[in-house]
Coordinates of C-alpha atoms and ligand atoms in Angstrom, one line a residue:
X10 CA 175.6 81.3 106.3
X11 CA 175.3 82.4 102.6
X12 CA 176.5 84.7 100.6
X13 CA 174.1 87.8 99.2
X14 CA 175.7 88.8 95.7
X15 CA 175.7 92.3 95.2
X16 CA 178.4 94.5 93.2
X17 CA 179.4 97.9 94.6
X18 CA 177.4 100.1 92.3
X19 CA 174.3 98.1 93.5
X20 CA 175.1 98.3 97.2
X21 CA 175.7 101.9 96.6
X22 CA 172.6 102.7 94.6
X23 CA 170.8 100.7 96.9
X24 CA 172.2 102.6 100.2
X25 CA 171.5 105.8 98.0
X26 CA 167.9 104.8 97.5
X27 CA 167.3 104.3 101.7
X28 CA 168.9 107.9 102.2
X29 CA 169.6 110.1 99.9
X30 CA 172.7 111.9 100.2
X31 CA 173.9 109.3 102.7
X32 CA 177.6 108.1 101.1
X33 CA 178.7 112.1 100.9
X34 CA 178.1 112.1 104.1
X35 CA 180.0 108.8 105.1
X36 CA 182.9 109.6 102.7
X37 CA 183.1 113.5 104.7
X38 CA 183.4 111.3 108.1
X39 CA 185.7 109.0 107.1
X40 CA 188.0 111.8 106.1
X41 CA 187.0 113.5 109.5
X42 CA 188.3 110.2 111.5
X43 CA 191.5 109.8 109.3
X44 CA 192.6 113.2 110.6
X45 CA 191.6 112.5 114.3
X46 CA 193.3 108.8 114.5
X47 CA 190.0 107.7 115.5
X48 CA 186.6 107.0 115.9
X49 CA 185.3 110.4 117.8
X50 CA 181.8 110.5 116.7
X51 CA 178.8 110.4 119.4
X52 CA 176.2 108.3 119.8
X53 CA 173.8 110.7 118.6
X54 CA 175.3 111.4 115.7
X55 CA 175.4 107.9 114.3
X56 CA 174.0 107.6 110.8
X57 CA 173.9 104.2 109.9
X58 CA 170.6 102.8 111.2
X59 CA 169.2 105.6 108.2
X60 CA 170.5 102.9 105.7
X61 CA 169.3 99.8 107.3
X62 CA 166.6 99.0 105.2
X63 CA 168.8 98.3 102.0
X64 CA 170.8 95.6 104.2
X65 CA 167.5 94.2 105.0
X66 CA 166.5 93.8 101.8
X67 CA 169.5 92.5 100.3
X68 CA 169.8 89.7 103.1
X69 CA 166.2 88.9 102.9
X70 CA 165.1 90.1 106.4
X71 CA 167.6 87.4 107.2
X72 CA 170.6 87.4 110.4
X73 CA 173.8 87.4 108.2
X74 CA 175.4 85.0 110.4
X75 CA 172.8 82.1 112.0
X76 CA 170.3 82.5 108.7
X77 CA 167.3 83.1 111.1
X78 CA 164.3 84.9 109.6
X79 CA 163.6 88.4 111.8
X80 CA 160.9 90.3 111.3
X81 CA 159.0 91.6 107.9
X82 CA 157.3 95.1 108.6
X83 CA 158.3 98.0 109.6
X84 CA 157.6 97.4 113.2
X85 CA 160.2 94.7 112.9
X86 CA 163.1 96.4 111.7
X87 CA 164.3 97.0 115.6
X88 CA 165.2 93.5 115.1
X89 CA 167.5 94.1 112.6
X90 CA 170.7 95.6 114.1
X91 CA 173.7 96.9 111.5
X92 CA 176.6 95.3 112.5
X93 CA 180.1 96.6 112.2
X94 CA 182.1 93.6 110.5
X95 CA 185.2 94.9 111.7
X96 CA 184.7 97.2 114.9
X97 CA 184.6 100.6 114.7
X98 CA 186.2 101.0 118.4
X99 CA 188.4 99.1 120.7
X100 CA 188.2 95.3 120.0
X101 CA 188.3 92.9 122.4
X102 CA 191.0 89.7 122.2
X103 CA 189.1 86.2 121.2
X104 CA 188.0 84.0 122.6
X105 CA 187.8 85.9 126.0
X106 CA 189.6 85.5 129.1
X107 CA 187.7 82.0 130.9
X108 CA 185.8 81.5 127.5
X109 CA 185.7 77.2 127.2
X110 CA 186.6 78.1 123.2
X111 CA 190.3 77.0 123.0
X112 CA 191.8 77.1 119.9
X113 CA 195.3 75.9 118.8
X114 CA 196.3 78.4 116.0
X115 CA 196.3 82.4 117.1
X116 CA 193.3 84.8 116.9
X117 CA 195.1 88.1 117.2
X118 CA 195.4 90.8 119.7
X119 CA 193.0 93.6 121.2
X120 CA 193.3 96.8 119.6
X121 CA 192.4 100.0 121.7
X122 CA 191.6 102.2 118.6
X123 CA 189.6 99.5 116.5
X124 CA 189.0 99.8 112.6
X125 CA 188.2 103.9 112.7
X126 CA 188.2 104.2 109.3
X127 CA 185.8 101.9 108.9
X128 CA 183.1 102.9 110.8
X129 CA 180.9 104.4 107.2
X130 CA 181.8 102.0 105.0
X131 CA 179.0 100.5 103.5
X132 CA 181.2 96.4 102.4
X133 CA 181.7 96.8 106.9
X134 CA 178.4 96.6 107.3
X135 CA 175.9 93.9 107.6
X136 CA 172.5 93.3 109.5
X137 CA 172.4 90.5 112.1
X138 CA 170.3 89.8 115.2
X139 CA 170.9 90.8 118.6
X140 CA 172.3 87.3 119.6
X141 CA 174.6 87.4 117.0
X142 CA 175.5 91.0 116.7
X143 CA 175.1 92.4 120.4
X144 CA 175.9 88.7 122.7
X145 CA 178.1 87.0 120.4
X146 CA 180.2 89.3 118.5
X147 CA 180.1 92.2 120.7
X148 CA 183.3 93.9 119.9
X149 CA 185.5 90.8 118.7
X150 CA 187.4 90.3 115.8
X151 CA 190.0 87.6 115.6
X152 CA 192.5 87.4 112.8
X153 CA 195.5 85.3 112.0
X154 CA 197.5 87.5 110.8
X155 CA 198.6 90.9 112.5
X156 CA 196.1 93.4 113.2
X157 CA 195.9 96.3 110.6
X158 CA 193.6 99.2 111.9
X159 CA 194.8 102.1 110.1
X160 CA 193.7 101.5 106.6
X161 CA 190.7 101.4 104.8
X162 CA 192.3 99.8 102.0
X163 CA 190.0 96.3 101.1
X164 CA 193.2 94.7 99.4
X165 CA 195.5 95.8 102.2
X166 CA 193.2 94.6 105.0
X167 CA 193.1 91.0 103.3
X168 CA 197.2 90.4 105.0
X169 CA 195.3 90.6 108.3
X170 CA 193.6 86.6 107.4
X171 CA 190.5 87.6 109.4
X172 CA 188.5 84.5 110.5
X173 CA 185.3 85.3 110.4
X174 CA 183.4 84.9 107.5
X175 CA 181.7 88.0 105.8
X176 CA 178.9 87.2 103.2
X177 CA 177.8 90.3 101.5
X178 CA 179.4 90.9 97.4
X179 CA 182.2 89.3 96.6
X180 CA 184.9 90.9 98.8
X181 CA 185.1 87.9 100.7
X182 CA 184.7 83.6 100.0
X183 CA 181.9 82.4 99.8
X184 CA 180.7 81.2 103.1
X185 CA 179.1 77.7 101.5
X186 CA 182.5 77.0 100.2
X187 CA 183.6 77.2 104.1
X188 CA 180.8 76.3 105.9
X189 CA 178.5 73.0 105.2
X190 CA 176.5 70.6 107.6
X191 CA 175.6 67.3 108.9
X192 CA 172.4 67.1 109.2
X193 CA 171.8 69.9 111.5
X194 CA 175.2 70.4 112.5
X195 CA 177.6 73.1 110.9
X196 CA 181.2 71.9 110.1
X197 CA 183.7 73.2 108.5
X198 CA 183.8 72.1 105.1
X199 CA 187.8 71.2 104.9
X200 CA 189.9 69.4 107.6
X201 CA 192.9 71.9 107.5
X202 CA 194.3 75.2 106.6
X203 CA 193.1 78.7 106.8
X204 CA 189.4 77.3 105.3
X205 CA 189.6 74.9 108.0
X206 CA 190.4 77.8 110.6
X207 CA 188.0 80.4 109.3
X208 CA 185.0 78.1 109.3
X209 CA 185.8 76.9 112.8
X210 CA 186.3 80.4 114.3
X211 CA 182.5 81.5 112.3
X212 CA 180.8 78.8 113.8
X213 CA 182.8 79.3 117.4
X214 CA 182.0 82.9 117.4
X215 CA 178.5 82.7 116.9
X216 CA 178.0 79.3 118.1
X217 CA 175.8 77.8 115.4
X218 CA 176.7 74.6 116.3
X219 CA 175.2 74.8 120.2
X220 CA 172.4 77.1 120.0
X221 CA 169.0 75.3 120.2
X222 CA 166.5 77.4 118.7
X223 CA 168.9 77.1 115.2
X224 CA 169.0 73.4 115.6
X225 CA 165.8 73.0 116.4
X226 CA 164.8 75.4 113.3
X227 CA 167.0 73.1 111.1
X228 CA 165.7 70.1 112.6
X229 CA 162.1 70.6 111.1
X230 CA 163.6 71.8 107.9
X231 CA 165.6 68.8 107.4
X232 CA 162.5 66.8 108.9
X233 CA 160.0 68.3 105.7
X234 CA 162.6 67.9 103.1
X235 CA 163.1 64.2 104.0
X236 CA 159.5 64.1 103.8
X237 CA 159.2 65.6 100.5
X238 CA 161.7 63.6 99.5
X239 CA 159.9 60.3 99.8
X240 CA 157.0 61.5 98.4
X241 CA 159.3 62.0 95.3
X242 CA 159.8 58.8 95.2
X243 CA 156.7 57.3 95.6
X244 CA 155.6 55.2 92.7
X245 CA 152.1 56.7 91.4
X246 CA 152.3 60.3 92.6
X247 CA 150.3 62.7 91.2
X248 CA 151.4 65.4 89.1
X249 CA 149.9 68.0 91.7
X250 CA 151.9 66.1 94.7
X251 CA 155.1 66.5 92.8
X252 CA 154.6 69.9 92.1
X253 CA 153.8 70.6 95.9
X254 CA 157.3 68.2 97.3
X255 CA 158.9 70.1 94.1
X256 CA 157.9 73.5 95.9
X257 CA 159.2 72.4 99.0
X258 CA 162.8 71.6 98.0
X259 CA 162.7 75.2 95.8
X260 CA 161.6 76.7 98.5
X261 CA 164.1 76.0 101.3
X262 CA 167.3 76.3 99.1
X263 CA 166.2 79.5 98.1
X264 CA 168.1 82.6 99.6
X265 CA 165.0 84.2 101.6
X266 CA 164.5 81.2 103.2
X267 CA 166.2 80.4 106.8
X268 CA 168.9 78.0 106.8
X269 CA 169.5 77.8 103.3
X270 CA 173.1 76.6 103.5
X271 CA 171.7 73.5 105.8
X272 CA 168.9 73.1 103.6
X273 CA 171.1 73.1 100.3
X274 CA 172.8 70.6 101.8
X275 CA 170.5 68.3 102.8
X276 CA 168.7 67.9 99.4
X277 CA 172.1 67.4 97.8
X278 CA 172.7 64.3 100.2
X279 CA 169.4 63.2 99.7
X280 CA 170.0 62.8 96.1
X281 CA 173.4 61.3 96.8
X282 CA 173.3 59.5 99.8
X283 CA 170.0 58.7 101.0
X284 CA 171.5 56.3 103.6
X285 CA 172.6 59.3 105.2
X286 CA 170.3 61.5 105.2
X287 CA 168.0 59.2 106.5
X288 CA 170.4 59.2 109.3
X289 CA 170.1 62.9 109.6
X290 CA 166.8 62.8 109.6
X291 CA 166.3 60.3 112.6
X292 CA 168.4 62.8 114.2
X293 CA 166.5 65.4 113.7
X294 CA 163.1 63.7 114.5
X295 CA 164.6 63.4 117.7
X296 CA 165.8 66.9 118.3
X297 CA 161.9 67.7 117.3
X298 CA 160.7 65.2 119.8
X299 CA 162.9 66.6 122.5
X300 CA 162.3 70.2 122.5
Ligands
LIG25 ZN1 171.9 85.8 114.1

């Protein structure tokens, strides 16, 4: 995961841009469900999918949580789903009953009503795929803390210590200063303590660490960056062949690219620890070989 910096005004303007008229609207329902005690609205009547396309755009037709590229056109956007951060109905306790997940600090109850007053607000909202948002996170939300549902109140909500880790603006850390790898693998970045548990919960939750297509999508990252890397420091290289390995590193650490938070780390070790990385990389040839 990475962060996609965007102020409010932005966010706003650029939500206001993909439907006109659209935050009225959101704030009228908000007040709508504040008077109910809940979330009554209908299917039908959900408007959130009309302001997709800025999500998309901001997280670079990236999945917020496993960094996979979906689709670019128009056509593709079905792959896009907007995610509730927090849930907008009941959510579920976590892990679930006979889930292998165990964890040994608490993750909070279910809640029948879910966070209502949420539901149209545009820092809930992200775009992730259907294995993240629709298999994975479903209706979950663990927190450490106790469960605050009737607020929509950003400074508030911040007693609950939620766990998971959400990446757009600044309302939230920085998931690279949770998150970071070896080699393929994500692992949380400190040993302890609530960076320790919100890192560990992220990648439980969405299982970054187990799912092959990701690995196997890092693996041949890691796999060309190595490569570049040696060509960097071959004695002799053209000025052209440098610019073309030079173009390889800019290019995966950039924030449209998938696995960007693997990737950044990668060519940080390289420069640091090339020992290891080489490691990394053997690793990784293999996970190429094998798939
Ligand atoms: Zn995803």
């Amino acid at each position: 995961m990475i962060r996609y910096s965007i102020t409010k005004p932005e966010l706003e303007a650029a939500v206001e841009r993909a439907k006109r008229g659209w935050l009225k609207k959101a704030a009228l329902k908000t007040e709508a469900f504040r008077n109910a005690g809940d979330f009554n609205e209908p299917d039908s009547k959900n408007s959130w999918s009309d302001i997709k396309s800025a999500f998309i755009q901001l997280q670079k037709n990236k999945c917020a949580y496993c960094e996979r590229q979906l689709g670019h056109d128009r056509r593709s956007r079905i792959e896009h789903d907007v995610e509730h951060f927090r849930p907008k109905n009941a959510v579920r306790r976590w892990p679930a009953e006979g889930s292998k997940q165990k964890y040994r600090f608490t993750t909070g109850d279910a809640s029948e009503k879910g966070y209502y007053l949420l539901s149209y607000n545009i820092f809930n909202y992200t775009t992730a795929c259907k294995t993240c948002n629709s298999t994975l996170k479903s209706n979950f939300f663990p927190v450490y803390g106790s469960r605050l549902t009737n607020t929509d109140d950003f400074t508030a909500l911040k007693a609950e210590q939620h766990l998971l880790i959400y990446p757009l603006g600044d309302v939230d850390a920085d998931p690279e200063s949770l998150i970071t790898f070896q080699g393929v693998l994500p692992v949380p970045k400190v040993k302890s303590g609530e960076k320790y548990r919100r890192a560990r919960v992220t990648i439980g939750l969405f299982e970054l660490d187990t799912r092959e297509d990701l690995n196997r999508q890092r693996a041949g990252i890691i796999l060309a960056l190595w490569t570049a890397h040696r060509f960097l420091q071959t004695p002799g290289i053209s000025d052209e062949d440098r610019t073309d390995a030079q173009r390889i590193f800019d290019l995966a650490i950039s924030a449209g690219s998938a696995h960007a938070n693997c990737a950044r780390t990668f060519v940080k070790l390289c420069q640091q620890d090339a020992a290891k990385a080489r490691e990394f990389k053997e690793l990784a040839a293999q996970i190429v070989l094998n798939a």
